[in-house]
Amino acid sequence: MAAKQFSEFHTIPFYECDVNNNITIPMLINVLILASEHQNESLGVDQAALISKYGIGWVVISYSIKINQLPKNRDTVKMTTRGTSYNRYFAYREFWLHDEQGNELVKVESIWVLMDEEKRKITPMTPEIIAPYQSEKVKRVPRLPRPKIIKDLAEADSKKIPGSLQ
């Protein structure tokens, strides 16, 4: 059975953008997390419900972000997410951002854990919390790629534009 997918539309307001009218990376992550929280609410396992019932909450521990193109001010995008797989302690969630023509703008992969709010310790996934997502139980969730190490400081200070002569 495939994992439950959730989608919603979002129009990028000016305050989510930088001086070039592109959405900023922190705001990009915020709107995608908002989509996952809306899915959690629709499944009855949102943050407030988890804290009040179990004293636990979701915490992201790792992201991998692939950006084809950042949306701009006033663009309407389709945000899609699904909790794809999990094991005893880790859950793997994917996010996509598409433009109105269906082109993939951004893909994000993330690893999440459940944390006890009081003890501040990771807790195991329980069937009643994970079942609504219809995620696949796996022995190992996928590992996300490690960030590239920048060895040349000059490389870190410049932007490489694909197809340019820089």
C-alpha atoms as an extended CHARMM CRD file, in Angstrom:
* protein
*
       166  EXT
         1         1  MET       CA              0.0000000000        0.0000000000        0.0000000000  PROA      1               0.0000000000
         2         2  ALA       CA              1.3580000000        3.4210000000       -0.9770000000  PROA      2               0.0000000000
         3         3  ALA       CA              1.8570000000        6.0980000000        1.6550000000  PROA      3               0.0000000000
         4         4  LYS       CA             -0.8980000000        8.6990000000        1.9810000000  PROA      4               0.0000000000
         5         5  GLN       CA             -0.0580000000       11.8190000000        0.0470000000  PROA      5               0.0000000000
         6         6  PHE       CA             -1.2710000000       15.3020000000        0.9320000000  PROA      6               0.0000000000
         7         7  SER       CA             -1.2950000000       18.3780000000       -1.3260000000  PROA      7               0.0000000000
         8         8  GLU       CA             -2.3560000000       21.9890000000       -1.0200000000  PROA      8               0.0000000000
         9         9  PHE       CA             -1.7690000000       25.2260000000       -2.8800000000  PROA      9               0.0000000000
        10        10  HSD       CA              0.1090000000       28.2470000000       -1.5750000000  PROA      10              0.0000000000
        11        11  THR       CA              0.5960000000       31.6910000000       -3.1100000000  PROA      11              0.0000000000
        12        12  ILE       CA              3.9700000000       33.1870000000       -2.1990000000  PROA      12              0.0000000000
        13        13  PRO       CA              3.4980000000       36.5900000000       -0.4720000000  PROA      13              0.0000000000
        14        14  PHE       CA              6.1720000000       39.3020000000       -0.6370000000  PROA      14              0.0000000000
        15        15  TYR       CA              7.2500000000       38.7900000000        2.9930000000  PROA      15              0.0000000000
        16        16  GLU       CA              8.4080000000       35.2220000000        2.2440000000  PROA      16              0.0000000000
        17        17  CYS       CA             10.8200000000       36.5530000000       -0.4030000000  PROA      17              0.0000000000
        18        18  ASP       CA             14.2800000000       38.0710000000       -0.5560000000  PROA      18              0.0000000000
        19        19  VAL       CA             15.2880000000       41.2730000000       -2.3770000000  PROA      19              0.0000000000
        20        20  ASN       CA             15.2490000000       39.3740000000       -5.7000000000  PROA      20              0.0000000000
        21        21  ASN       CA             11.6140000000       38.2820000000       -5.1260000000  PROA      21              0.0000000000
        22        22  ASN       CA             12.6060000000       34.6000000000       -4.6580000000  PROA      22              0.0000000000
        23        23  ILE       CA             11.2490000000       32.7180000000       -1.6570000000  PROA      23              0.0000000000
        24        24  THR       CA             13.9470000000       32.4460000000        1.0100000000  PROA      24              0.0000000000
        25        25  ILE       CA             15.1840000000       28.9930000000        2.0390000000  PROA      25              0.0000000000
        26        26  PRO       CA             13.8850000000       29.3450000000        5.6410000000  PROA      26              0.0000000000
        27        27  MET       CA             10.4310000000       30.3510000000        4.3540000000  PROA      27              0.0000000000
        28        28  LEU       CA             10.4950000000       27.5010000000        1.8180000000  PROA      28              0.0000000000
        29        29  ILE       CA             11.0400000000       25.0480000000        4.6610000000  PROA      29              0.0000000000
        30        30  ASN       CA              8.3580000000       26.7700000000        6.7630000000  PROA      30              0.0000000000
        31        31  VAL       CA              5.6640000000       26.4380000000        4.0850000000  PROA      31              0.0000000000
        32        32  LEU       CA              6.5550000000       22.8000000000        3.4320000000  PROA      32              0.0000000000
        33        33  ILE       CA              6.4500000000       22.0080000000        7.1630000000  PROA      33              0.0000000000
        34        34  LEU       CA              3.0780000000       23.7600000000        7.2750000000  PROA      34              0.0000000000
        35        35  ALA       CA              1.8150000000       21.3690000000        4.5910000000  PROA      35              0.0000000000
        36        36  SER       CA              2.9920000000       18.3900000000        6.6670000000  PROA      36              0.0000000000
        37        37  GLU       CA              1.2880000000       19.8220000000        9.7490000000  PROA      37              0.0000000000
        38        38  HSD       CA             -1.9440000000       20.1790000000        7.7510000000  PROA      38              0.0000000000
        39        39  GLN       CA             -1.6290000000       16.5140000000        6.7360000000  PROA      39              0.0000000000
        40        40  ASN       CA             -1.0370000000       15.5830000000       10.3810000000  PROA      40              0.0000000000
        41        41  GLU       CA             -4.1820000000       17.5050000000       11.3830000000  PROA      41              0.0000000000
        42        42  SER       CA             -6.2410000000       15.7530000000        8.6970000000  PROA      42              0.0000000000
        43        43  LEU       CA             -5.0090000000       12.3800000000       10.0270000000  PROA      43              0.0000000000
        44        44  GLY       CA             -5.6550000000       13.2980000000       13.6840000000  PROA      44              0.0000000000
        45        45  VAL       CA             -1.9840000000       13.1030000000       14.6930000000  PROA      45              0.0000000000
        46        46  ASP       CA             -1.0280000000       16.7820000000       14.7470000000  PROA      46              0.0000000000
        47        47  GLN       CA              1.5060000000       18.2030000000       17.1930000000  PROA      47              0.0000000000
        48        48  ALA       CA             -1.1030000000       19.3850000000       19.7250000000  PROA      48              0.0000000000
        49        49  ALA       CA             -2.8260000000       15.9690000000       19.7670000000  PROA      49              0.0000000000
        50        50  LEU       CA              0.4760000000       14.0990000000       20.1690000000  PROA      50              0.0000000000
        51        51  ILE       CA              1.6130000000       16.3230000000       23.0390000000  PROA      51              0.0000000000
        52        52  SER       CA             -1.6910000000       16.1980000000       24.9130000000  PROA      52              0.0000000000
        53        53  LYS       CA             -2.2520000000       12.4610000000       24.4410000000  PROA      53              0.0000000000
        54        54  TYR       CA              1.2910000000       11.0320000000       24.5590000000  PROA      54              0.0000000000
        55        55  GLY       CA              3.6010000000       13.8740000000       25.6360000000  PROA      55              0.0000000000
        56        56  ILE       CA              5.6290000000       13.5180000000       22.4240000000  PROA      56              0.0000000000
        57        57  GLY       CA              6.1860000000       15.5280000000       19.2640000000  PROA      57              0.0000000000
        58        58  TRP       CA              7.8070000000       15.2640000000       15.8430000000  PROA      58              0.0000000000
        59        59  VAL       CA             11.3460000000       16.6320000000       15.4450000000  PROA      59              0.0000000000
        60        60  VAL       CA             13.2080000000       16.8550000000       12.1360000000  PROA      60              0.0000000000
        61        61  ILE       CA             16.8340000000       15.7450000000       12.3540000000  PROA      61              0.0000000000
        62        62  SER       CA             17.9700000000       15.9350000000        8.7370000000  PROA      62              0.0000000000
        63        63  TYR       CA             17.0600000000       17.5280000000        5.3820000000  PROA      63              0.0000000000
        64        64  SER       CA             18.2410000000       17.0860000000        1.8230000000  PROA      64              0.0000000000
        65        65  ILE       CA             17.0110000000       19.8350000000       -0.4860000000  PROA      65              0.0000000000
        66        66  LYS       CA             17.1940000000       19.7980000000       -4.2930000000  PROA      66              0.0000000000
        67        67  ILE       CA             16.2300000000       23.1250000000       -5.8520000000  PROA      67              0.0000000000
        68        68  ASN       CA             15.5250000000       23.3230000000       -9.5660000000  PROA      68              0.0000000000
        69        69  GLN       CA             14.0390000000       26.8060000000       -9.3130000000  PROA      69              0.0000000000
        70        70  LEU       CA             12.8490000000       28.9280000000       -6.4050000000  PROA      70              0.0000000000
        71        71  PRO       CA              9.3100000000       30.2820000000       -6.7130000000  PROA      71              0.0000000000
        72        72  LYS       CA              8.8650000000       34.0470000000       -6.7810000000  PROA      72              0.0000000000
        73        73  ASN       CA              6.5700000000       36.5830000000       -5.1800000000  PROA      73              0.0000000000
        74        74  ARG       CA              2.9160000000       35.9700000000       -6.1760000000  PROA      74              0.0000000000
        75        75  ASP       CA              3.6370000000       32.5270000000       -7.7020000000  PROA      75              0.0000000000
        76        76  THR       CA              1.0840000000       29.8760000000       -6.7830000000  PROA      76              0.0000000000
        77        77  VAL       CA              2.7000000000       26.5370000000       -5.9990000000  PROA      77              0.0000000000
        78        78  LYS       CA              1.4150000000       23.0800000000       -5.1700000000  PROA      78              0.0000000000
        79        79  MET       CA              2.9750000000       21.6470000000       -2.0060000000  PROA      79              0.0000000000
        80        80  THR       CA              2.8790000000       17.8650000000       -1.6940000000  PROA      80              0.0000000000
        81        81  THR       CA              4.1230000000       15.6510000000        1.1260000000  PROA      81              0.0000000000
        82        82  ARG       CA              3.9760000000       12.0670000000        2.3030000000  PROA      82              0.0000000000
        83        83  GLY       CA              5.4780000000       10.0120000000        5.1070000000  PROA      83              0.0000000000
        84        84  THR       CA              7.0550000000        7.3120000000        2.9600000000  PROA      84              0.0000000000
        85        85  SER       CA              8.6920000000        4.8670000000        5.3740000000  PROA      85              0.0000000000
        86        86  TYR       CA              9.7000000000        4.3100000000        8.9820000000  PROA      86              0.0000000000
        87        87  ASN       CA             11.4730000000        1.9640000000       11.3390000000  PROA      87              0.0000000000
        88        88  ARG       CA             11.5060000000        1.7450000000       15.1220000000  PROA      88              0.0000000000
        89        89  TYR       CA             12.9890000000        5.2100000000       15.6800000000  PROA      89              0.0000000000
        90        90  PHE       CA             13.1050000000        7.1100000000       12.3760000000  PROA      90              0.0000000000
        91        91  ALA       CA             10.5400000000        8.2730000000        9.8250000000  PROA      91              0.0000000000
        92        92  TYR       CA             11.2910000000        9.3440000000        6.2540000000  PROA      92              0.0000000000
        93        93  ARG       CA              9.1570000000       12.1280000000        4.7370000000  PROA      93              0.0000000000
        94        94  GLU       CA              9.2780000000       13.6370000000        1.2570000000  PROA      94              0.0000000000
        95        95  PHE       CA              8.1010000000       17.0510000000        0.0530000000  PROA      95              0.0000000000
        96        96  TRP       CA              7.6480000000       18.4800000000       -3.4410000000  PROA      96              0.0000000000
        97        97  LEU       CA              6.9050000000       21.9390000000       -4.7170000000  PROA      97              0.0000000000
        98        98  HSD       CA              5.4370000000       22.2390000000       -8.2200000000  PROA      98              0.0000000000
        99        99  ASP       CA              4.5290000000       25.2840000000      -10.2800000000  PROA      99              0.0000000000
       100       100  GLU       CA              1.1170000000       25.7510000000      -11.9040000000  PROA      100             0.0000000000
       101       101  GLN       CA              2.3140000000       23.8670000000      -15.0180000000  PROA      101             0.0000000000
       102       102  GLY       CA              3.2950000000       20.8470000000      -12.9080000000  PROA      102             0.0000000000
       103       103  ASN       CA              7.0720000000       21.3950000000      -13.1490000000  PROA      103             0.0000000000
       104       104  GLU       CA              9.0140000000       20.2330000000      -10.0970000000  PROA      104             0.0000000000
       105       105  LEU       CA             10.6180000000       23.2630000000       -8.4840000000  PROA      105             0.0000000000
       106       106  VAL       CA             11.9040000000       21.7260000000       -5.2450000000  PROA      106             0.0000000000
       107       107  LYS       CA             12.2400000000       18.2500000000       -3.7380000000  PROA      107             0.0000000000
       108       108  VAL       CA             13.0100000000       17.7960000000       -0.0530000000  PROA      108             0.0000000000
       109       109  GLU       CA             13.7770000000       14.5560000000        1.7570000000  PROA      109             0.0000000000
       110       110  SER       CA             13.7400000000       14.5530000000        5.5390000000  PROA      110             0.0000000000
       111       111  ILE       CA             14.2860000000       12.2800000000        8.5180000000  PROA      111             0.0000000000
       112       112  TRP       CA             12.1120000000       12.6930000000       11.6310000000  PROA      112             0.0000000000
       113       113  VAL       CA             11.9760000000       11.2540000000       15.1500000000  PROA      113             0.0000000000
       114       114  LEU       CA              9.3970000000       11.3140000000       17.9210000000  PROA      114             0.0000000000
       115       115  MET       CA             10.6950000000       13.0000000000       21.0500000000  PROA      115             0.0000000000
       116       116  ASP       CA              9.3560000000       12.8550000000       24.5880000000  PROA      116             0.0000000000
       117       117  GLU       CA              8.6860000000       16.5010000000       25.4510000000  PROA      117             0.0000000000
       118       118  GLU       CA              9.4570000000       16.0750000000       29.1470000000  PROA      118             0.0000000000
       119       119  LYS       CA             12.4130000000       13.6820000000       29.0920000000  PROA      119             0.0000000000
       120       120  ARG       CA             13.8640000000       15.1500000000       25.8590000000  PROA      120             0.0000000000
       121       121  LYS       CA             14.6010000000       11.6290000000       24.5880000000  PROA      121             0.0000000000
       122       122  ILE       CA             13.7410000000        9.8990000000       21.3330000000  PROA      122             0.0000000000
       123       123  THR       CA             10.8170000000        7.4800000000       21.6630000000  PROA      123             0.0000000000
       124       124  PRO       CA              9.9070000000        4.5180000000       19.4470000000  PROA      124             0.0000000000
       125       125  MET       CA              7.2460000000        4.8040000000       16.7420000000  PROA      125             0.0000000000
       126       126  THR       CA              3.9620000000        3.3050000000       17.8980000000  PROA      126             0.0000000000
       127       127  PRO       CA              1.3600000000        1.7540000000       15.5670000000  PROA      127             0.0000000000
       128       128  GLU       CA             -1.4280000000        4.1830000000       16.5630000000  PROA      128             0.0000000000
       129       129  ILE       CA              0.7320000000        7.1810000000       15.6300000000  PROA      129             0.0000000000
       130       130  ILE       CA              2.2870000000        5.8920000000       12.4010000000  PROA      130             0.0000000000
       131       131  ALA       CA             -0.6470000000        3.8630000000       10.9760000000  PROA      131             0.0000000000
       132       132  PRO       CA             -2.6340000000        6.8480000000        9.5870000000  PROA      132             0.0000000000
       133       133  TYR       CA              0.2450000000        7.6860000000        7.2030000000  PROA      133             0.0000000000
       134       134  GLN       CA              0.1710000000        4.2120000000        5.6140000000  PROA      134             0.0000000000
       135       135  SER       CA              3.9730000000        4.3450000000        5.5170000000  PROA      135             0.0000000000
       136       136  GLU       CA              6.0420000000        1.2890000000        4.7410000000  PROA      136             0.0000000000
       137       137  LYS       CA              7.8410000000       -0.3180000000        7.6920000000  PROA      137             0.0000000000
       138       138  VAL       CA             11.4800000000       -0.8600000000        6.7530000000  PROA      138             0.0000000000
       139       139  LYS       CA             14.5980000000       -2.0540000000        8.5290000000  PROA      139             0.0000000000
       140       140  ARG       CA             16.5340000000        1.0670000000        7.5320000000  PROA      140             0.0000000000
       141       141  VAL       CA             15.2230000000        4.4190000000        6.3850000000  PROA      141             0.0000000000
       142       142  PRO       CA             17.1930000000        5.9300000000        3.4910000000  PROA      142             0.0000000000
       143       143  ARG       CA             20.3090000000        7.8730000000        4.4270000000  PROA      143             0.0000000000
       144       144  LEU       CA             20.3700000000       11.4240000000        3.2160000000  PROA      144             0.0000000000
       145       145  PRO       CA             23.4600000000       12.6480000000        1.3830000000  PROA      145             0.0000000000
       146       146  ARG       CA             25.9780000000       14.5610000000        3.4460000000  PROA      146             0.0000000000
       147       147  PRO       CA             26.6520000000       18.1810000000        2.4600000000  PROA      147             0.0000000000
       148       148  LYS       CA             29.6670000000       18.7040000000        0.2230000000  PROA      148             0.0000000000
       149       149  ILE       CA             32.7580000000       20.0120000000        1.9830000000  PROA      149             0.0000000000
       150       150  ILE       CA             33.9300000000       23.2890000000        0.4890000000  PROA      150             0.0000000000
       151       151  LYS       CA             37.7150000000       23.2190000000        0.3970000000  PROA      151             0.0000000000
       152       152  ASP       CA             38.2970000000       26.4900000000       -1.4230000000  PROA      152             0.0000000000
       153       153  LEU       CA             36.9550000000       29.5430000000        0.4080000000  PROA      153             0.0000000000
       154       154  ALA       CA             36.7580000000       31.4490000000       -2.8960000000  PROA      154             0.0000000000
       155       155  GLU       CA             34.3160000000       28.7890000000       -4.1210000000  PROA      155             0.0000000000
       156       156  ALA       CA             32.1420000000       29.3730000000       -1.0470000000  PROA      156             0.0000000000
       157       157  ASP       CA             31.9490000000       33.1030000000       -1.7250000000  PROA      157             0.0000000000
       158       158  SER       CA             30.6980000000       32.8010000000       -5.3080000000  PROA      158             0.0000000000
       159       159  LYS       CA             27.5660000000       31.5100000000       -6.9100000000  PROA      159             0.0000000000
       160       160  LYS       CA             27.9710000000       29.0750000000       -9.7720000000  PROA      160             0.0000000000
       161       161  ILE       CA             25.2200000000       29.4590000000      -12.3300000000  PROA      161             0.0000000000
       162       162  PRO       CA             24.6550000000       26.3480000000      -14.4940000000  PROA      162             0.0000000000
       163       163  GLY       CA             25.5670000000       27.0610000000      -18.1030000000  PROA      163             0.0000000000
       164       164  SER       CA             27.4800000000       30.2650000000      -17.3110000000  PROA      164             0.0000000000
       165       165  LEU       CA             31.1440000000       30.9670000000      -17.9750000000  PROA      165             0.0000000000
       166       166  GLN       CA             31.9400000000       31.7040000000      -14.3250000000  PROA      166             0.0000000000
